Amino acid sequence: MEDLQKEANHKEDMISYAEATTEQPITKEDKIIEKLLKIQQDLSTNISGLNQFDERPSE
């Protein structure tokens, strides 16, 4: 549930960022940030998937 909330917040942030930058030219820094955000999202998805197979007892 917490992961879903984080993902929803991330999507809201991305939409807000996209709306704020729609009228502005894209800079090299913007492209780097965009790529890093995509990597962060992919890592979050992978970690969530791996957590499903975590057999350690929860603390």
PDB file of C-alpha atoms in Angstrom:
ATOM      1  CA  MET A   1       0.000   0.000   0.000  1.00  0.00           C
ATOM      2  CA  GLU A   2       2.817   2.375   0.876  1.00  0.00           C
ATOM      3  CA  ASP A   3       4.485   1.640  -2.475  1.00  0.00           C
ATOM      4  CA  LEU A   4       1.270   2.486  -4.314  1.00  0.00           C
ATOM      5  CA  GLN A   5       1.059   5.802  -2.460  1.00  0.00           C
ATOM      6  CA  LYS A   6       4.681   6.608  -3.316  1.00  0.00           C
ATOM      7  CA  GLU A   7       4.050   5.752  -6.964  1.00  0.00           C
ATOM      8  CA  ALA A   8       0.903   7.914  -7.037  1.00  0.00           C
ATOM      9  CA  ASN A   9       2.800  10.827  -5.484  1.00  0.00           C
ATOM     10  CA  HIS A  10       5.617  10.351  -7.989  1.00  0.00           C
ATOM     11  CA  LYS A  11       3.160  10.439 -10.900  1.00  0.00           C
ATOM     12  CA  GLU A  12       1.543  13.597  -9.514  1.00  0.00           C
ATOM     13  CA  ASP A  13       4.982  15.189  -9.197  1.00  0.00           C
ATOM     14  CA  MET A  14       5.838  14.215 -12.762  1.00  0.00           C
ATOM     15  CA  ILE A  15       2.575  15.679 -14.083  1.00  0.00           C
ATOM     16  CA  SER A  16       3.161  18.910 -12.151  1.00  0.00           C
ATOM     17  CA  TYR A  17       6.734  19.070 -13.459  1.00  0.00           C
ATOM     18  CA  ALA A  18       5.554  18.467 -17.024  1.00  0.00           C
ATOM     19  CA  GLU A  19       2.881  21.139 -16.760  1.00  0.00           C
ATOM     20  CA  ALA A  20       5.344  23.636 -15.299  1.00  0.00           C
ATOM     21  CA  THR A  21       7.897  23.043 -18.041  1.00  0.00           C
ATOM     22  CA  THR A  22       5.571  22.752 -21.042  1.00  0.00           C
ATOM     23  CA  GLU A  23       6.228  26.301 -22.193  1.00  0.00           C
ATOM     24  CA  GLN A  24       9.961  26.279 -21.440  1.00  0.00           C
ATOM     25  CA  PRO A  25      12.733  25.000 -23.704  1.00  0.00           C
ATOM     26  CA  ILE A  26      14.244  21.682 -22.654  1.00  0.00           C
ATOM     27  CA  THR A  27      17.840  22.002 -21.465  1.00  0.00           C
ATOM     28  CA  LYS A  28      20.524  19.362 -21.121  1.00  0.00           C
ATOM     29  CA  GLU A  29      19.942  19.395 -17.347  1.00  0.00           C
ATOM     30  CA  ASP A  30      16.222  18.772 -17.868  1.00  0.00           C
ATOM     31  CA  LYS A  31      17.011  15.746 -20.018  1.00  0.00           C
ATOM     32  CA  ILE A  32      19.369  14.380 -17.347  1.00  0.00           C
ATOM     33  CA  ILE A  33      16.740  14.899 -14.645  1.00  0.00           C
ATOM     34  CA  GLU A  34      14.144  13.175 -16.824  1.00  0.00           C
ATOM     35  CA  LYS A  35      16.424  10.164 -17.324  1.00  0.00           C
ATOM     36  CA  LEU A  36      17.246   9.987 -13.600  1.00  0.00           C
ATOM     37  CA  LEU A  37      13.549  10.094 -12.703  1.00  0.00           C
ATOM     38  CA  LYS A  38      12.889   7.223 -15.130  1.00  0.00           C
ATOM     39  CA  ILE A  39      15.735   5.204 -13.580  1.00  0.00           C
ATOM     40  CA  GLN A  40      14.386   5.962 -10.098  1.00  0.00           C
ATOM     41  CA  GLN A  41      10.924   4.777 -11.129  1.00  0.00           C
ATOM     42  CA  ASP A  42      12.341   1.582 -12.675  1.00  0.00           C
ATOM     43  CA  LEU A  43      14.375   0.854  -9.542  1.00  0.00           C
ATOM     44  CA  SER A  44      11.335   1.410  -7.344  1.00  0.00           C
ATOM     45  CA  THR A  45       9.312  -0.992  -9.480  1.00  0.00           C
ATOM     46  CA  ASN A  46      12.058  -3.624  -9.343  1.00  0.00           C
ATOM     47  CA  ILE A  47      12.479  -3.302  -5.575  1.00  0.00           C
ATOM     48  CA  SER A  48       8.724  -3.632  -5.082  1.00  0.00           C
ATOM     49  CA  GLY A  49       8.748  -6.771  -7.203  1.00  0.00           C
ATOM     50  CA  LEU A  50      11.654  -8.251  -5.275  1.00  0.00           C
ATOM     51  CA  ASN A  51       9.982  -7.458  -1.950  1.00  0.00           C
ATOM     52  CA  GLN A  52       7.154  -9.792  -2.942  1.00  0.00           C
ATOM     53  CA  PHE A  53       9.620 -12.679  -2.756  1.00  0.00           C
ATOM     54  CA  ASP A  54      11.236 -11.621   0.525  1.00  0.00           C
ATOM     55  CA  GLU A  55      10.873 -14.630   2.828  1.00  0.00           C
ATOM     56  CA  ARG A  56      12.406 -13.031   5.911  1.00  0.00           C
ATOM     57  CA  PRO A  57      10.046 -12.600   8.835  1.00  0.00           C
ATOM     58  CA  SER A  58       8.795  -9.038   9.151  1.00  0.00           C
ATOM     59  CA  GLU A  59      10.005  -7.080  12.113  1.00  0.00           C
TER      60      GLU A  59
END
